[in-house]
């Protein structure tokens, strides 16, 4: 009984490790606003200079993704 429990536990651990390894690392925040050719310095820890730019760029990315699928 004990062995089976240990085995299940080990497999769980292994699967968790594998999941961590396979997970894509998030891209580091960009120092310059990613919205088109905005060119402003980003807010610390973000990819954009302001919430408006973030929304604009997310809309653009979404539109592009849809174009790829279609
Ligand atoms: Zn911007």
PDB file of C-alpha atoms and ligand atoms in Angstrom:
ATOM      1  CA  UNK A   1       0.000   0.000   0.000  1.00  0.00           C
ATOM      2  CA  UNK A   2       2.699   2.359   1.037  1.00  0.00           C
ATOM      3  CA  UNK A   3       4.725   1.750  -2.114  1.00  0.00           C
ATOM      4  CA  UNK A   4       1.803   2.504  -4.373  1.00  0.00           C
ATOM      5  CA  UNK A   5       1.156   5.763  -2.599  1.00  0.00           C
ATOM      6  CA  UNK A   6       4.813   6.739  -2.908  1.00  0.00           C
ATOM      7  CA  UNK A   7       4.827   5.908  -6.582  1.00  0.00           C
ATOM      8  CA  UNK A   8       1.775   8.027  -7.229  1.00  0.00           C
ATOM      9  CA  UNK A   9       3.317  10.859  -5.316  1.00  0.00           C
ATOM     10  CA  UNK A  10       6.559  10.618  -7.256  1.00  0.00           C
ATOM     11  CA  UNK A  11       4.736  10.601 -10.549  1.00  0.00           C
ATOM     12  CA  UNK A  12       2.802  13.660  -9.496  1.00  0.00           C
ATOM     13  CA  UNK A  13       6.028  15.433  -8.626  1.00  0.00           C
ATOM     14  CA  UNK A  14       7.572  14.440 -11.925  1.00  0.00           C
ATOM     15  CA  UNK A  15       4.577  15.651 -13.884  1.00  0.00           C
ATOM     16  CA  UNK A  16       4.666  18.946 -12.060  1.00  0.00           C
ATOM     17  CA  UNK A  17       8.335  19.373 -12.858  1.00  0.00           C
ATOM     18  CA  UNK A  18       7.733  18.558 -16.487  1.00  0.00           C
ATOM     19  CA  UNK A  19       4.897  21.061 -16.645  1.00  0.00           C
ATOM     20  CA  UNK A  20       7.174  23.725 -15.194  1.00  0.00           C
ATOM     21  CA  UNK A  21       9.889  22.948 -17.731  1.00  0.00           C
ATOM     22  CA  UNK A  22       7.490  23.029 -20.646  1.00  0.00           C
ATOM     23  CA  UNK A  23       5.854  26.241 -19.595  1.00  0.00           C
ATOM     24  CA  UNK A  24       6.973  29.109 -21.758  1.00  0.00           C
ATOM     25  CA  UNK A  25       8.824  31.791 -19.922  1.00  0.00           C
ATOM     26  CA  UNK A  26       7.079  35.134 -20.145  1.00  0.00           C
ATOM     27  CA  UNK A  27       8.906  37.626 -22.265  1.00  0.00           C
ATOM     28  CA  UNK A  28      10.707  40.287 -20.272  1.00  0.00           C
ATOM     29  CA  UNK A  29       8.950  43.615 -20.306  1.00  0.00           C
ATOM     30  CA  UNK A  30      10.002  45.837 -23.150  1.00  0.00           C
ATOM     31  CA  UNK A  31      11.807  49.050 -22.234  1.00  0.00           C
ATOM     32  CA  UNK A  32      10.069  50.842 -25.083  1.00  0.00           C
ATOM     33  CA  UNK A  33       6.315  50.967 -25.618  1.00  0.00           C
ATOM     34  CA  UNK A  34       5.319  48.157 -27.954  1.00  0.00           C
ATOM     35  CA  UNK A  35       2.358  49.945 -29.404  1.00  0.00           C
ATOM     36  CA  UNK A  36       3.215  50.425 -33.055  1.00  0.00           C
ATOM     37  CA  UNK A  37       5.742  53.213 -33.503  1.00  0.00           C
ATOM     38  CA  UNK A  38       4.866  54.958 -30.243  1.00  0.00           C
ATOM     39  CA  UNK A  39       8.494  54.914 -29.097  1.00  0.00           C
ATOM     40  CA  UNK A  40       7.768  56.159 -25.580  1.00  0.00           C
ATOM     41  CA  UNK A  41       9.520  54.599 -22.603  1.00  0.00           C
ATOM     42  CA  UNK A  42       7.386  51.890 -20.977  1.00  0.00           C
ATOM     43  CA  UNK A  43       6.059  52.031 -17.484  1.00  0.00           C
ATOM     44  CA  UNK A  44       8.339  49.923 -15.247  1.00  0.00           C
ATOM     45  CA  UNK A  45       7.420  46.243 -15.469  1.00  0.00           C
ATOM     46  CA  UNK A  46       5.119  46.704 -18.456  1.00  0.00           C
ATOM     47  CA  UNK A  47       5.449  46.774 -22.223  1.00  0.00           C
ATOM     48  CA  UNK A  48       3.630  50.040 -22.706  1.00  0.00           C
ATOM     49  CA  UNK A  49       3.830  53.683 -21.769  1.00  0.00           C
ATOM     50  CA  UNK A  50       0.132  53.937 -20.892  1.00  0.00           C
ATOM     51  CA  UNK A  51      -3.034  51.805 -20.657  1.00  0.00           C
ATOM     52  CA  UNK A  52      -4.298  53.212 -23.948  1.00  0.00           C
ATOM     53  CA  UNK A  53      -1.231  51.933 -25.794  1.00  0.00           C
ATOM     54  CA  UNK A  54      -1.636  48.526 -24.189  1.00  0.00           C
ATOM     55  CA  UNK A  55      -5.233  48.320 -25.340  1.00  0.00           C
ATOM     56  CA  UNK A  56      -4.325  49.470 -28.833  1.00  0.00           C
ATOM     57  CA  UNK A  57      -1.562  46.920 -29.172  1.00  0.00           C
ATOM     58  CA  UNK A  58      -3.646  44.088 -27.747  1.00  0.00           C
ATOM     59  CA  UNK A  59      -6.361  44.876 -30.275  1.00  0.00           C
ATOM     60  CA  UNK A  60      -3.779  44.834 -33.033  1.00  0.00           C
ATOM     61  CA  UNK A  61      -2.283  41.533 -31.874  1.00  0.00           C
ATOM     62  CA  UNK A  62      -5.734  39.975 -31.639  1.00  0.00           C
ATOM     63  CA  UNK A  63      -6.612  41.145 -35.139  1.00  0.00           C
ATOM     64  CA  UNK A  64      -3.367  39.677 -36.445  1.00  0.00           C
ATOM     65  CA  UNK A  65      -3.963  36.348 -34.749  1.00  0.00           C
ATOM     66  CA  UNK A  66      -7.397  36.132 -36.304  1.00  0.00           C
ATOM     67  CA  UNK A  67      -5.927  36.880 -39.694  1.00  0.00           C
ATOM     68  CA  UNK A  68      -3.466  34.006 -39.276  1.00  0.00           C
ATOM     69  CA  UNK A  69      -6.226  31.564 -38.376  1.00  0.00           C
ATOM     70  CA  UNK A  70      -8.466  32.614 -41.273  1.00  0.00           C
TER      71      UNK A  70
HETATM   72 ZN1  LIG B   1       2.915  54.170 -26.002  1.00  0.00          ZN
END
